[in-house]
Coordinates of C-alpha atoms in Angstrom, one line a residue:
Chain A
M1277 CA 0.0 0.0 0.0
S1278 CA 1.6 3.2 -1.1
E1279 CA 1.7 6.3 1.1
Q1280 CA 0.3 9.1 -1.0
L1281 CA 1.7 12.6 -0.9
E1282 CA -0.5 15.5 -2.1
S1283 CA 2.3 17.6 -3.5
G1284 CA 5.2 17.0 -5.9
A1285 CA 5.5 16.1 -9.5
P1286 CA 5.0 12.7 -11.1
T1287 CA 8.2 10.7 -11.4
F1288 CA 9.8 9.0 -14.5
L1289 CA 8.4 5.7 -13.2
D1290 CA 4.9 7.2 -13.1
D1291 CA 5.1 8.5 -16.7
Y1292 CA 7.2 5.7 -18.3
P1293 CA 7.0 2.5 -16.2
K1294 CA 8.3 0.2 -19.0
E1295 CA 11.3 2.4 -19.8
A1296 CA 12.0 2.9 -16.0
A1297 CA 12.3 -0.9 -15.7
V1298 CA 15.0 -0.9 -18.5
V1299 CA 16.9 2.0 -16.9
K1300 CA 16.8 0.3 -13.5
A1301 CA 18.1 -3.0 -14.9
A1302 CA 20.9 -1.1 -16.7
L1303 CA 21.9 0.8 -13.6
W1304 CA 21.8 -2.4 -11.5
S1305 CA 24.1 -4.1 -14.0
S1306 CA 26.4 -1.1 -13.7
F1307 CA 26.4 -1.3 -9.8
I1308 CA 27.1 -5.1 -9.8
A1309 CA 30.1 -4.5 -12.0
L1310 CA 31.1 -1.6 -9.7
A1311 CA 30.9 -3.9 -6.6
L1312 CA 32.9 -6.7 -8.2
G1313 CA 35.4 -4.2 -9.7
A1314 CA 35.9 -2.7 -6.2
V1315 CA 36.7 -6.1 -4.7
F1316 CA 39.4 -6.7 -7.3
G1317 CA 40.6 -3.1 -6.8
V1318 CA 41.2 -3.4 -3.1
I1319 CA 42.9 -6.7 -3.6
Q1320 CA 45.3 -5.1 -6.0
A1321 CA 45.9 -2.0 -3.8
L1322 CA 46.8 -4.1 -0.8
H1323 CA 48.8 -6.6 -2.9
R1324 CA 51.1 -4.3 -4.7
T1325 CA 51.8 -2.3 -1.5
N1326 CA 52.7 -5.6 0.2
I1327 CA 50.3 -5.0 3.1
L1328 CA 48.0 -8.0 2.5
R1329 CA 48.5 -10.6 -0.2
L1330 CA 45.4 -12.7 -0.6
I1331 CA 46.3 -13.9 -4.0
D1332 CA 49.4 -15.4 -5.6
S1333 CA 51.3 -12.8 -7.6
T1334 CA 50.9 -15.0 -10.7
D1335 CA 47.1 -14.2 -10.5
Y1336 CA 47.7 -10.5 -10.3
Y1337 CA 47.0 -9.9 -14.0
T1338 CA 43.7 -11.8 -13.8
V1339 CA 42.7 -9.4 -10.9
L1340 CA 44.0 -6.4 -12.8
T1341 CA 42.1 -7.3 -16.0
A1342 CA 38.9 -8.0 -14.0
H1343 CA 39.2 -4.7 -12.2
G1344 CA 39.8 -2.8 -15.4
V1345 CA 37.2 -4.4 -17.6
L1346 CA 34.5 -4.4 -15.0
M1347 CA 35.0 -0.8 -14.1
V1348 CA 35.6 0.9 -17.4
V1349 CA 33.6 -1.2 -19.7
S1350 CA 30.8 -2.7 -17.6
F1351 CA 30.2 -0.1 -14.8
T1352 CA 30.5 3.0 -17.0
I1353 CA 28.8 1.8 -20.1
F1354 CA 25.8 0.1 -18.4
F1355 CA 25.3 3.3 -16.5
L1356 CA 25.6 5.3 -19.7
V1357 CA 22.9 3.3 -21.5
G1358 CA 20.6 3.5 -18.5
L1359 CA 21.1 7.3 -18.2
F1360 CA 20.8 7.9 -21.9
T1361 CA 17.6 6.0 -22.1
W1362 CA 16.2 8.1 -19.2
A1363 CA 17.5 11.3 -20.9
T1364 CA 16.1 10.5 -24.3
V1365 CA 12.7 9.4 -23.1
R1366 CA 12.5 12.4 -20.7
S1367 CA 13.6 15.1 -23.0
F1368 CA 11.6 13.9 -26.0
D1369 CA 8.7 13.2 -23.6
R1370 CA 7.9 10.0 -25.4
G1371 CA 8.4 6.3 -24.7
V1372 CA 10.8 4.2 -26.7
E1373 CA 9.5 3.0 -30.1
S1374 CA 9.7 -0.7 -29.2
I1375 CA 10.3 -1.8 -25.6
R1376 CA 11.1 -5.3 -26.9
Y1377 CA 13.9 -3.8 -29.1
T1378 CA 15.2 -1.9 -26.0
W1379 CA 15.3 -5.1 -23.9
T1380 CA 17.1 -6.8 -26.8
W1381 CA 20.1 -4.5 -26.8
Y1382 CA 20.2 -4.6 -23.1
G1383 CA 20.1 -8.4 -23.2
L1384 CA 23.0 -8.5 -25.8
M1385 CA 25.1 -6.2 -23.5
V1386 CA 24.5 -8.5 -20.5
A1387 CA 25.3 -11.6 -22.6
G1388 CA 28.5 -10.0 -23.9
T1389 CA 29.6 -9.0 -20.4
L1390 CA 29.0 -12.5 -19.0
M1391 CA 31.1 -14.1 -21.7
A1392 CA 34.0 -11.6 -21.2
V1393 CA 33.8 -12.0 -17.4
V1394 CA 33.7 -15.8 -17.6
A1395 CA 36.8 -15.7 -19.8
I1396 CA 38.6 -13.4 -17.4
L1397 CA 37.7 -15.3 -14.2
G1398 CA 38.8 -18.5 -16.0
G1399 CA 42.3 -17.2 -15.3
F1400 CA 41.8 -18.3 -11.6
V1401 CA 41.1 -21.9 -12.6
P1402 CA 44.2 -23.4 -14.1
Q1403 CA 42.3 -26.7 -14.9
T1404 CA 40.6 -24.9 -17.8
D1405 CA 42.3 -23.4 -20.8
I1406 CA 40.1 -20.3 -20.5
S1407 CA 41.9 -17.1 -19.5
A1408 CA 42.0 -13.5 -20.6
D1409 CA 44.8 -11.9 -18.6
V1410 CA 45.1 -9.2 -21.2
L1411 CA 44.3 -6.2 -19.1
F1412 CA 41.8 -3.6 -20.3
T1413 CA 44.3 -2.6 -23.0
F1414 CA 43.8 -5.9 -24.7
Y1415 CA 46.0 -5.5 -27.8
A1416 CA 48.5 -8.0 -29.2
P1417 CA 50.7 -9.7 -28.3
M1418 CA 48.5 -10.3 -25.3
Q1419 CA 46.1 -13.0 -26.3
A1420 CA 42.8 -14.0 -24.6
H1421 CA 40.5 -16.8 -25.0
P1422 CA 38.0 -16.3 -28.0
L1423 CA 35.2 -16.1 -25.5
F1424 CA 36.6 -12.8 -24.3
Y1425 CA 36.7 -11.2 -27.8
G1426 CA 33.3 -12.7 -28.6
G1427 CA 31.9 -11.2 -25.5
L1428 CA 33.3 -7.8 -26.2
T1429 CA 31.9 -7.9 -29.8
I1430 CA 28.4 -8.8 -28.6
F1431 CA 28.6 -6.0 -25.9
V1432 CA 29.6 -3.4 -28.5
I1433 CA 26.9 -4.5 -30.9
G1434 CA 24.5 -4.0 -28.0
T1435 CA 25.7 -0.4 -27.6
W1436 CA 25.3 0.2 -31.3
L1437 CA 21.7 -1.0 -31.2
A1438 CA 21.1 1.1 -28.1
G1439 CA 22.3 4.2 -30.0
A1440 CA 20.0 3.2 -32.9
D1441 CA 17.1 3.1 -30.4
W1442 CA 17.8 6.7 -29.4
F1443 CA 18.1 7.8 -33.0
W1444 CA 14.8 6.0 -33.7
S1445 CA 13.2 8.0 -31.0
W1446 CA 14.7 11.2 -32.5
R1447 CA 13.3 10.4 -36.0
A1448 CA 9.8 9.7 -34.6
W1449 CA 9.9 12.9 -32.5
K1450 CA 11.2 15.0 -35.4
A1451 CA 8.4 13.8 -37.6
E1452 CA 5.9 15.2 -35.1
N1453 CA 8.0 18.3 -34.2
P1454 CA 9.7 19.4 -37.5
D1455 CA 10.5 23.0 -36.4
E1456 CA 11.7 22.3 -32.9
R1457 CA 15.3 22.3 -31.7
I1458 CA 16.6 19.0 -30.4
P1459 CA 16.1 19.0 -26.6
L1460 CA 19.5 19.5 -24.9
Q1461 CA 19.7 16.1 -23.2
A1462 CA 18.8 14.3 -26.4
F1463 CA 21.3 16.4 -28.3
M1464 CA 24.0 15.3 -25.9
V1465 CA 23.0 11.7 -26.3
L1466 CA 23.0 11.8 -30.1
T1467 CA 26.3 13.6 -30.5
T1468 CA 27.9 11.2 -28.0
M1469 CA 26.6 8.2 -29.9
L1470 CA 27.9 9.6 -33.2
M1471 CA 31.3 9.9 -31.6
W1472 CA 30.9 6.3 -30.4
Y1473 CA 30.0 5.0 -33.9
I1474 CA 33.2 6.5 -35.3
A1475 CA 35.4 5.4 -32.4
T1476 CA 34.2 1.8 -32.4
I1477 CA 35.3 1.3 -36.0
G1478 CA 38.8 0.9 -34.6
I1479 CA 38.0 -1.7 -32.0
A1480 CA 35.6 -3.5 -34.2
I1481 CA 38.3 -4.1 -36.8
A1482 CA 40.9 -4.9 -34.2
V1483 CA 38.7 -7.5 -32.5
V1484 CA 36.7 -9.0 -35.4
V1485 CA 39.3 -8.9 -38.1
F1486 CA 42.5 -9.7 -36.1
L1487 CA 42.3 -10.6 -32.5
L1488 CA 39.3 -13.1 -32.6
P1489 CA 40.6 -15.1 -35.7
W1490 CA 44.1 -15.0 -34.2
S1491 CA 42.8 -16.5 -30.9
L1492 CA 40.8 -19.1 -32.8
G1493 CA 44.1 -20.2 -34.6
I1494 CA 42.9 -18.9 -38.0
F1495 CA 46.0 -16.6 -38.2
D1496 CA 49.4 -17.6 -36.8
Q1497 CA 50.4 -14.1 -36.3
I1498 CA 49.2 -10.5 -36.4
N1499 CA 50.8 -7.1 -36.5
P1500 CA 51.0 -5.9 -32.9
L1501 CA 51.5 -2.3 -33.8
L1502 CA 48.5 -2.3 -36.0
T1503 CA 46.2 -3.7 -33.3
R1504 CA 47.7 -1.3 -30.7
T1505 CA 47.0 1.6 -33.0
L1506 CA 43.5 0.4 -33.7
F1507 CA 42.9 -0.1 -30.0
W1508 CA 43.9 3.5 -29.2
F1509 CA 41.8 4.7 -32.1
W1510 CA 39.0 3.6 -29.8
G1511 CA 40.9 3.8 -26.5
H1512 CA 41.0 7.6 -26.3
P1513 CA 37.4 8.4 -27.4
V1514 CA 36.1 5.8 -25.1
V1515 CA 37.3 8.0 -22.2
Y1516 CA 34.8 10.6 -23.5
F1517 CA 32.2 8.0 -23.8
W1518 CA 32.6 7.5 -20.0
L1519 CA 32.8 11.2 -19.5
M1520 CA 29.9 12.5 -21.6
P1521 CA 27.1 11.0 -19.3
A1522 CA 28.9 12.9 -16.4
Y1523 CA 28.9 16.1 -18.5
L1524 CA 25.2 15.5 -19.3
L1525 CA 24.5 15.4 -15.6
W1526 CA 26.7 18.4 -14.8
Y1527 CA 25.0 20.5 -17.5
T1528 CA 21.4 19.5 -17.1
V1529 CA 21.0 18.2 -13.5
L1530 CA 23.6 19.9 -11.3
P1531 CA 22.3 23.4 -12.0
T1532 CA 18.8 22.4 -10.9
I1533 CA 20.2 20.7 -7.7
S1534 CA 22.2 23.8 -6.9
G1535 CA 19.0 25.9 -7.1
G1536 CA 19.9 27.6 -10.4
R1537 CA 19.7 27.3 -14.1
L1538 CA 22.1 26.2 -16.8
F1539 CA 24.1 29.3 -17.8
S1540 CA 24.1 28.6 -21.6
D1541 CA 22.4 25.9 -23.7
P1542 CA 24.3 27.0 -26.8
L1543 CA 27.7 26.6 -25.0
A1544 CA 26.7 23.2 -23.9
R1545 CA 25.8 22.2 -27.5
G1546 CA 29.1 23.6 -28.8
V1547 CA 31.0 21.6 -26.2
F1548 CA 29.4 18.3 -27.3
V1549 CA 30.0 19.1 -31.0
L1550 CA 33.7 19.8 -30.2
F1551 CA 33.9 16.4 -28.4
L1552 CA 32.4 14.7 -31.4
L1553 CA 35.0 16.4 -33.7
L1554 CA 38.1 16.1 -31.5
S1555 CA 37.8 12.9 -29.4
T1556 CA 38.9 10.4 -32.0
P1557 CA 41.8 11.9 -34.0
V1558 CA 44.0 11.9 -30.9
G1559 CA 44.6 8.3 -30.0
I1560 CA 48.2 8.2 -31.1
H1561 CA 49.1 10.3 -28.0
H1562 CA 48.9 7.0 -26.1
Q1563 CA 51.7 5.7 -28.3
Y1564 CA 54.4 8.4 -27.9
V1565 CA 57.0 5.8 -27.1
D1566 CA 55.9 3.3 -29.7
P1567 CA 58.6 2.6 -32.3
G1568 CA 57.2 2.4 -35.8
I1569 CA 55.1 5.6 -35.8
A1570 CA 56.8 8.7 -37.2
E1571 CA 57.3 11.6 -34.8
G1572 CA 55.3 13.9 -37.1
F1573 CA 52.2 11.8 -36.6
K1574 CA 52.7 12.0 -32.9
V1575 CA 53.0 15.8 -33.0
I1576 CA 49.7 16.0 -34.9
A1577 CA 48.1 13.8 -32.3
M1578 CA 49.5 16.0 -29.5
T1579 CA 48.2 19.2 -31.2
N1580 CA 44.7 17.7 -31.5
T1581 CA 44.8 16.6 -27.9
M1582 CA 45.7 20.1 -26.7
F1583 CA 42.6 21.4 -28.7
L1584 CA 40.5 19.0 -26.5
L1585 CA 41.3 21.2 -23.5
L1586 CA 39.0 23.8 -25.0
P1587 CA 35.7 22.0 -24.5
S1588 CA 36.7 20.9 -21.0
L1589 CA 37.6 24.5 -20.0
L1590 CA 34.3 25.7 -21.5
T1591 CA 32.6 23.1 -19.4
A1592 CA 34.4 24.2 -16.3
F1593 CA 33.2 27.8 -16.9
T1594 CA 29.6 27.0 -17.9
V1595 CA 29.0 24.5 -15.1
V1596 CA 30.5 26.6 -12.3
A1597 CA 28.7 29.7 -13.6
S1598 CA 25.4 27.7 -13.5
V1599 CA 26.1 26.6 -9.9
E1600 CA 27.0 30.2 -9.0
H1601 CA 23.6 31.3 -10.4
G1602 CA 22.0 28.8 -8.1
A1603 CA 24.0 30.0 -5.1
R1604 CA 23.1 33.7 -5.8
Q1605 CA 19.4 32.8 -6.2
R1606 CA 19.7 31.1 -2.8
G1607 CA 21.0 34.4 -1.3
G1608 CA 24.7 33.9 -1.7
T1609 CA 26.9 37.0 -2.0
G1610 CA 30.5 38.1 -2.4
L1611 CA 33.4 37.0 -4.6
F1612 CA 33.6 33.6 -2.9
G1613 CA 30.9 33.9 -0.2
W1614 CA 28.3 32.4 -2.6
L1615 CA 30.0 29.0 -2.2
R1616 CA 28.6 28.9 1.4
A1617 CA 25.0 29.2 0.1
L1618 CA 25.2 26.0 -1.8
P1619 CA 23.3 22.8 -0.7
W1620 CA 26.4 20.9 0.6
R1621 CA 24.2 18.6 2.7
D1622 CA 22.7 17.2 -0.4
P1623 CA 24.8 14.1 -1.4
A1624 CA 23.9 14.5 -5.1
F1625 CA 25.2 18.0 -5.1
T1626 CA 28.3 17.5 -3.0
G1627 CA 29.2 14.3 -4.9
M1628 CA 29.1 16.0 -8.2
M1629 CA 31.0 19.1 -7.0
L1630 CA 33.7 16.9 -5.5
A1631 CA 33.9 14.9 -8.7
G1632 CA 34.3 18.2 -10.7
L1633 CA 37.0 19.3 -8.3
M1634 CA 38.9 16.0 -8.8
F1635 CA 38.4 16.4 -12.6
A1636 CA 40.2 19.8 -12.4
A1637 CA 43.2 18.1 -10.8
G1638 CA 43.0 15.3 -13.4
G1639 CA 43.1 18.0 -16.1
F1640 CA 46.5 19.0 -14.9
S1641 CA 48.0 15.5 -14.9
G1642 CA 46.3 14.9 -18.3
M1643 CA 48.2 17.9 -19.7
I1644 CA 51.5 16.3 -18.5
N1645 CA 50.4 13.0 -20.2
A1646 CA 49.6 14.8 -23.4
G1647 CA 52.9 16.7 -23.7
M1648 CA 55.0 14.6 -26.1
N1649 CA 58.3 15.3 -24.3
I1650 CA 57.2 15.6 -20.7
N1651 CA 55.2 12.4 -21.1
Y1652 CA 58.5 10.5 -21.0
L1653 CA 58.8 11.5 -17.4
I1654 CA 55.8 9.5 -16.3
H1655 CA 55.2 7.0 -19.2
N1656 CA 54.3 3.6 -17.9
T1657 CA 54.7 4.7 -14.3
I1658 CA 52.0 4.5 -11.7
W1659 CA 51.4 8.2 -12.4
V1660 CA 49.1 7.1 -15.3
P1661 CA 46.7 5.1 -13.2
G1662 CA 46.9 8.0 -10.7
H1663 CA 45.6 10.2 -13.5
F1664 CA 42.8 8.1 -14.7
H1665 CA 41.5 7.4 -11.2
L1666 CA 40.9 11.1 -11.0
T1667 CA 39.1 11.2 -14.3
V1668 CA 37.1 8.0 -14.9
G1669 CA 37.7 6.9 -11.3
T1670 CA 36.3 10.0 -9.7
A1671 CA 34.9 12.6 -12.2
V1672 CA 32.9 9.9 -13.8
A1673 CA 32.3 7.3 -11.1
L1674 CA 31.6 9.8 -8.3
T1675 CA 29.2 11.8 -10.5
F1676 CA 27.4 8.6 -11.4
M1677 CA 27.0 7.6 -7.8
A1678 CA 25.9 11.1 -6.7
A1679 CA 23.4 11.4 -9.6
T1680 CA 22.0 8.0 -8.6
Y1681 CA 21.0 9.5 -5.3
W1682 CA 19.0 12.1 -7.2
L1683 CA 17.6 9.8 -9.9
W1684 CA 16.9 6.6 -8.0
P1685 CA 13.8 7.8 -6.2
Q1686 CA 12.3 8.9 -9.5
L1687 CA 12.9 5.4 -10.9
T1688 CA 11.4 3.5 -7.9
N1689 CA 9.0 5.9 -6.2
R1690 CA 10.9 5.2 -3.0
R1691 CA 13.1 7.6 -1.0
L1692 CA 16.8 6.8 -0.5
F1693 CA 17.5 4.5 2.5
S1694 CA 19.8 7.1 4.1
R1695 CA 20.9 10.5 2.9
P1696 CA 23.5 11.0 5.7
I1697 CA 25.2 7.7 4.7
A1698 CA 25.1 8.9 1.1
L1699 CA 26.7 12.1 2.1
A1700 CA 29.4 10.3 4.0
Q1701 CA 29.9 7.9 1.1
V1702 CA 30.7 10.7 -1.4
V1703 CA 33.1 12.4 1.0
I1704 CA 34.8 9.1 1.8
W1705 CA 35.3 8.5 -1.9
F1706 CA 36.8 11.9 -2.3
V1707 CA 39.2 11.5 0.6
G1708 CA 40.1 7.9 -0.4
M1709 CA 40.9 9.0 -4.0
G1710 CA 42.8 12.0 -2.8
L1711 CA 45.1 9.7 -0.8
M1712 CA 45.4 7.0 -3.4
S1713 CA 45.8 9.2 -6.4
N1714 CA 48.2 11.5 -4.7
A1715 CA 50.4 8.6 -3.8
M1716 CA 50.2 7.2 -7.3
H1717 CA 51.2 10.5 -8.9
V1718 CA 54.2 11.0 -6.5
M1719 CA 55.4 7.5 -6.9
G1720 CA 55.1 7.8 -10.6
L1721 CA 57.5 10.8 -10.5
F1722 CA 60.0 8.5 -8.7
G1723 CA 59.7 5.9 -11.5
V1724 CA 57.6 3.3 -9.7
P1725 CA 56.1 1.2 -12.5
R1726 CA 52.4 0.5 -13.1
R1727 CA 51.0 -3.0 -13.8
T1728 CA 53.3 -4.7 -11.4
A1729 CA 52.4 -7.2 -8.7
E1730 CA 55.6 -6.7 -6.7
P1731 CA 57.3 -3.4 -7.4
Q1732 CA 60.0 -4.2 -4.8
Y1733 CA 63.4 -4.9 -6.4
E1734 CA 66.4 -6.5 -4.8
G1735 CA 69.3 -4.0 -4.4
F1736 CA 67.3 -1.0 -5.8
E1737 CA 65.8 1.8 -3.8
F1738 CA 63.4 4.4 -5.1
V1739 CA 64.7 7.7 -3.9
T1740 CA 62.1 10.2 -2.7
S1741 CA 62.5 13.9 -2.1
F1742 CA 60.8 13.8 1.2
G1743 CA 58.9 11.1 3.1
S1744 CA 59.5 7.5 2.0
I1745 CA 58.1 5.0 -0.4
T1746 CA 56.7 3.1 2.6
E1747 CA 54.7 6.1 3.5
L1748 CA 53.4 6.5 0.0
R1749 CA 52.5 2.8 -0.2
L1750 CA 50.6 3.2 3.0
Q1751 CA 48.8 6.2 1.6
L1752 CA 47.8 4.2 -1.5
A1753 CA 46.6 1.2 0.6
I1754 CA 44.5 3.4 3.0
G1755 CA 43.1 5.3 0.0
G1756 CA 42.2 2.0 -1.8
T1757 CA 40.5 0.7 1.3
L1758 CA 38.5 3.8 1.8
L1759 CA 37.3 3.6 -1.8
F1760 CA 36.2 0.0 -1.2
I1761 CA 34.3 1.0 1.9
S1762 CA 32.7 3.9 0.0
T1763 CA 31.6 1.5 -2.8
V1764 CA 30.1 -0.9 -0.2
L1765 CA 28.2 2.0 1.4
F1766 CA 26.9 3.1 -2.0
V1767 CA 25.7 -0.3 -3.3
S1768 CA 24.1 -1.2 0.1
N1769 CA 22.3 2.2 0.3
I1770 CA 20.7 1.6 -3.1
A1771 CA 19.9 -2.0 -2.3
L1772 CA 18.3 -1.1 1.1
S1773 CA 16.3 1.6 -0.6
A1774 CA 14.1 -1.2 -2.0
G1775 CA 12.7 -1.6 1.5
A1776 CA 11.6 2.0 1.8
P1777 CA 7.8 2.7 1.5
K1778 CA 6.3 3.6 -1.9
L1779 CA 5.6 7.3 -2.2
S1780 CA 4.1 9.5 -4.9
G1781 CA 5.2 12.9 -6.0
L1782 CA 8.9 12.3 -5.9
G1783 CA 9.5 13.7 -9.4
K1784 CA 12.1 16.5 -9.8
P1785 CA 11.6 18.6 -12.9
L1786 CA 14.7 20.2 -14.4
S1787 CA 15.1 24.0 -14.7
E1788 CA 15.2 25.7 -18.1
P1789 CA 18.6 27.3 -19.2
L1790 CA 19.2 31.0 -18.7
S1791 CA 20.1 31.2 -22.4
G1792 CA 18.1 28.7 -24.3
A1793 CA 18.5 26.7 -27.5
H1794 CA 17.0 29.5 -29.6
D1795 CA 20.0 31.7 -28.8
S1796 CA 22.2 29.4 -30.7
P1797 CA 22.6 29.0 -34.5
E1798 CA 20.5 26.2 -36.0
I1799 CA 23.6 24.7 -37.6
L1800 CA 24.6 23.3 -34.2
D1801 CA 21.7 20.8 -34.6
N1802 CA 22.9 19.6 -38.1
L1803 CA 24.2 16.2 -36.9
K1804 CA 25.0 15.0 -40.5
L1805 CA 27.4 18.0 -40.9
W1806 CA 29.2 17.4 -37.6
F1807 CA 29.4 13.6 -38.2
G1808 CA 30.8 14.3 -41.7
I1809 CA 33.5 16.6 -40.4
A1810 CA 34.4 14.3 -37.6
F1811 CA 34.8 11.4 -40.0
V1812 CA 37.0 13.5 -42.3
L1813 CA 39.2 14.5 -39.4
V1814 CA 39.7 10.9 -38.4
V1815 CA 40.6 9.9 -42.0
L1816 CA 43.1 12.7 -42.1
A1817 CA 44.7 11.8 -38.7
Y1818 CA 44.8 8.0 -39.2
S1819 CA 45.1 7.1 -42.9
L1820 CA 48.8 7.9 -43.2
P1821 CA 50.0 6.3 -39.9
L1822 CA 48.0 3.2 -40.6
A1823 CA 49.3 3.0 -44.2
S1824 CA 52.8 3.3 -42.9
I1825 CA 52.3 0.6 -40.3
I1826 CA 50.8 -1.8 -42.8
S1827 CA 53.4 -1.1 -45.5
R1828 CA 56.3 -1.7 -43.1
G1829 CA 55.0 -4.8 -41.2
G1830 CA 52.2 -6.1 -43.4
V1831 CA 48.6 -6.6 -42.4
L1832 CA 49.5 -9.7 -40.4
G1833 CA 53.1 -9.2 -39.5
P1834 CA 55.8 -9.0 -38.3
G1835 CA 54.4 -11.5 -35.9
V1836 CA 55.4 -12.2 -32.3
D1837 CA 54.5 -15.0 -30.0
P1838 CA 51.3 -14.5 -28.1
V1839 CA 51.5 -13.6 -24.5
P1840 CA 51.0 -15.3 -22.0
M1841 CA 53.2 -17.9 -23.6
I1842 CA 52.5 -21.6 -23.1
I1843 CA 55.7 -23.5 -22.2
E1844 CA 54.6 -27.1 -23.0
P1845 CA 54.1 -26.7 -26.7
L1846 CA 57.5 -25.0 -26.8
G1847 CA 59.0 -28.2 -25.5
A1848 CA 57.1 -30.2 -28.0
T1849 CA 58.4 -28.0 -30.8
L1850 CA 62.0 -28.4 -29.6
E1851 CA 61.8 -32.2 -29.5
P1852 CA 61.9 -32.9 -33.2
L1853 CA 64.6 -30.2 -33.6
V1854 CA 66.8 -32.0 -31.0
A1855 CA 66.1 -35.4 -32.6
S1856 CA 67.1 -34.1 -36.1
L1857 CA 70.3 -32.6 -34.7
Q1858 CA 71.3 -35.8 -33.0
P1859 CA 72.9 -37.6 -36.1
L1860 CA 74.6 -34.4 -36.9
L1861 CA 76.0 -34.1 -33.4
G1862 CA 77.1 -37.8 -33.6
R1863 CA 79.0 -37.2 -36.8
L1864 CA 80.6 -34.1 -35.4
A1865 CA 81.7 -36.1 -32.3
A1866 CA 83.1 -38.7 -34.6
V1867 CA 85.0 -36.1 -36.6
V1868 CA 86.3 -34.5 -33.4
G1869 CA 87.2 -37.9 -32.0
G1870 CA 89.0 -38.8 -35.3
V1871 CA 91.0 -35.6 -35.2
G1872 CA 91.8 -36.1 -31.6
A1873 CA 93.1 -39.6 -32.3
Chain B
M1446 CA 11.7 27.5 -12.6
S1447 CA 12.7 28.3 -9.1
G1448 CA 13.7 26.0 -6.3
E1449 CA 12.2 25.8 -2.9
N1450 CA 15.2 27.6 -1.4
T1451 CA 15.2 30.4 -3.9
V1452 CA 15.4 33.8 -2.2
R1453 CA 15.3 35.9 -5.4
E1454 CA 14.9 35.1 -9.1
I1455 CA 17.9 36.2 -11.1
G1456 CA 17.5 36.5 -14.9
H1457 CA 20.1 36.2 -17.6
D1458 CA 20.8 39.9 -17.9
E1459 CA 21.3 40.6 -14.2
F1460 CA 23.7 37.7 -13.7
D1461 CA 27.4 38.2 -14.1
P1462 CA 29.4 35.1 -13.0
Y1463 CA 32.3 37.1 -11.5
G1464 CA 32.7 34.5 -8.8
T1465 CA 33.2 31.8 -11.5
L1466 CA 35.7 34.1 -13.2
A1467 CA 37.7 34.4 -9.9
L1468 CA 37.7 30.6 -9.4
I1469 CA 38.8 29.9 -13.0
L1470 CA 41.6 32.5 -12.7
I1471 CA 42.8 30.8 -9.6
Y1472 CA 42.7 27.4 -11.4
F1473 CA 44.7 28.8 -14.3
A1474 CA 47.3 30.2 -11.9
I1475 CA 47.6 26.8 -10.2
L1476 CA 47.9 25.1 -13.6
S1477 CA 50.7 27.5 -14.7
V1478 CA 52.7 27.2 -11.5
M1479 CA 52.4 23.4 -11.5
W1480 CA 53.3 23.2 -15.2
V1481 CA 56.5 25.3 -14.6
F1482 CA 57.4 23.1 -11.7
M1483 CA 56.8 19.9 -13.6
Y1484 CA 58.7 21.0 -16.7
F1485 CA 61.7 22.8 -15.2
V1486 CA 62.2 20.9 -11.9
E1487 CA 60.9 17.4 -12.4
F1488 CA 61.5 17.0 -16.2
L1489 CA 64.6 19.0 -16.9
G1490 CA 66.0 18.8 -13.4
N1491 CA 66.1 15.1 -13.2
D1492 CA 68.6 12.6 -14.7
L1493 CA 67.8 10.8 -17.9
T1494 CA 65.3 8.1 -17.6
V1495 CA 65.3 4.7 -19.4
L1496 CA 62.9 6.3 -21.9
A1497 CA 64.5 9.6 -22.6

């Protein structure tokens, strides 16, 4: 029996119950991945700092792969599809065109995830030949079981179909509203998906044409540099695929929560167009130290990357200005005094603001990563995970969790189990990540490597300017543990909310922008134009480097042995060689013996 | 639309985000100082690495 409230707006669940079920399912898939990813995360943090070793070091890469794939593929992208479904349905104010189709793409994504996760976890069971210890960066020569590549393929197909679902809604809406501007949230969804369609060309070719046939034994060898380059063709824009849902929340939800209105809809549209144009032709900046790619191509990638700072800085301005608008409407005054007027007791607000603050710090370490010369200072050190735990690990993850506190009651018609726990949770995440990421950045400057189970070398000391490596390790371990606790608090809070009584009127309408869509030129909504330009930019950035890689090494070569290597077949290969050499050795011995006599 | 805690409605023309400008300038200043430190002290000031 639901408790009725007289006031308040209807929720998303009231208006679109079928769609709300899909959104909830997608978000739950995301949270399960987050919980599992957090378990593997804390195991790693304690293992490599030598504080608690629950696993054998030989299993470290299985744990690392599970952590990476569950967090940055499953957690982020399941959340994205749930959020984008909500945003599309909400902003077009119409249900999906076919709920069966919507469940189909969700089902494909779940099936793909299960296949990939089974392949990864198979690494813990030596009795099976299934393993995928290839890390999130799964390019050759690392080789996984075909189940892993098959799972990834099905997962990505699911995301393509999800995008088609949202474009389908747009088409139907446009037929009924030919003169309307695309609503802002839907615009963000559509531009993000156009970027995703371009970006996934790289990974689709890498997996379907090379890695999957290679793992099935159809090809003996593939060109490692080619698959690396195709991976990073996708591997950089995917970071914006994680980030764009967070941006959507910062632009369209955060201003309302802060009590204000979005400063400028046209600026927000411009930012998303810039991300569509610039996200993909930059992937080579992940390959600054790769031999086989000319320096000139790397300089072009660096230049494009620096242009990407522009939409991020525009976002910093627009989002903070919108929050300031809220603060001043709430009575805030002064140059900085308005900050006190903000709703800091609201976990959704505080979580998103802390996420944004961490993103500002991540912007700095990102600038270091992107600089072609200064990148050598930190390349392949633990600085790099320190950086992306600020960006995807906090700007994205903490925004998603904070936004869930705002969105979940509108999907379930139930209040959150505990707002104080939610507030503590976002603060614990911020503190935990502050410690862990700081330690990682500082250790990286001292040359401590990433992706290593036991970074303790015999007869070698990492020299620190102040403090000690032991102190930094402790900081990393405490930070990692706090992050794990924070994740447990988040998932339990959401799970326990299922026991809260049903209410009505929990809907929270979003405020209109101060400067609306009609203040911007209509060309911003010309998606065909932006898609075309984005495509041309990618062709310009990648055709020559890819042609050069293929002309030098061939499409399938020069090959290298797959990793992890299997020792037994090597013995079997050597046996006939030794047998064939035996008569020769016998004759040699006879000759030597004859000479000796 | 105004929230429940709104004390006064502020329209587009009466709102100048000078607080935001101040915060962004502070951020730029931090970025510049840290970049100079990273480049001249950490990057140029240290010995050659395996990669360099």
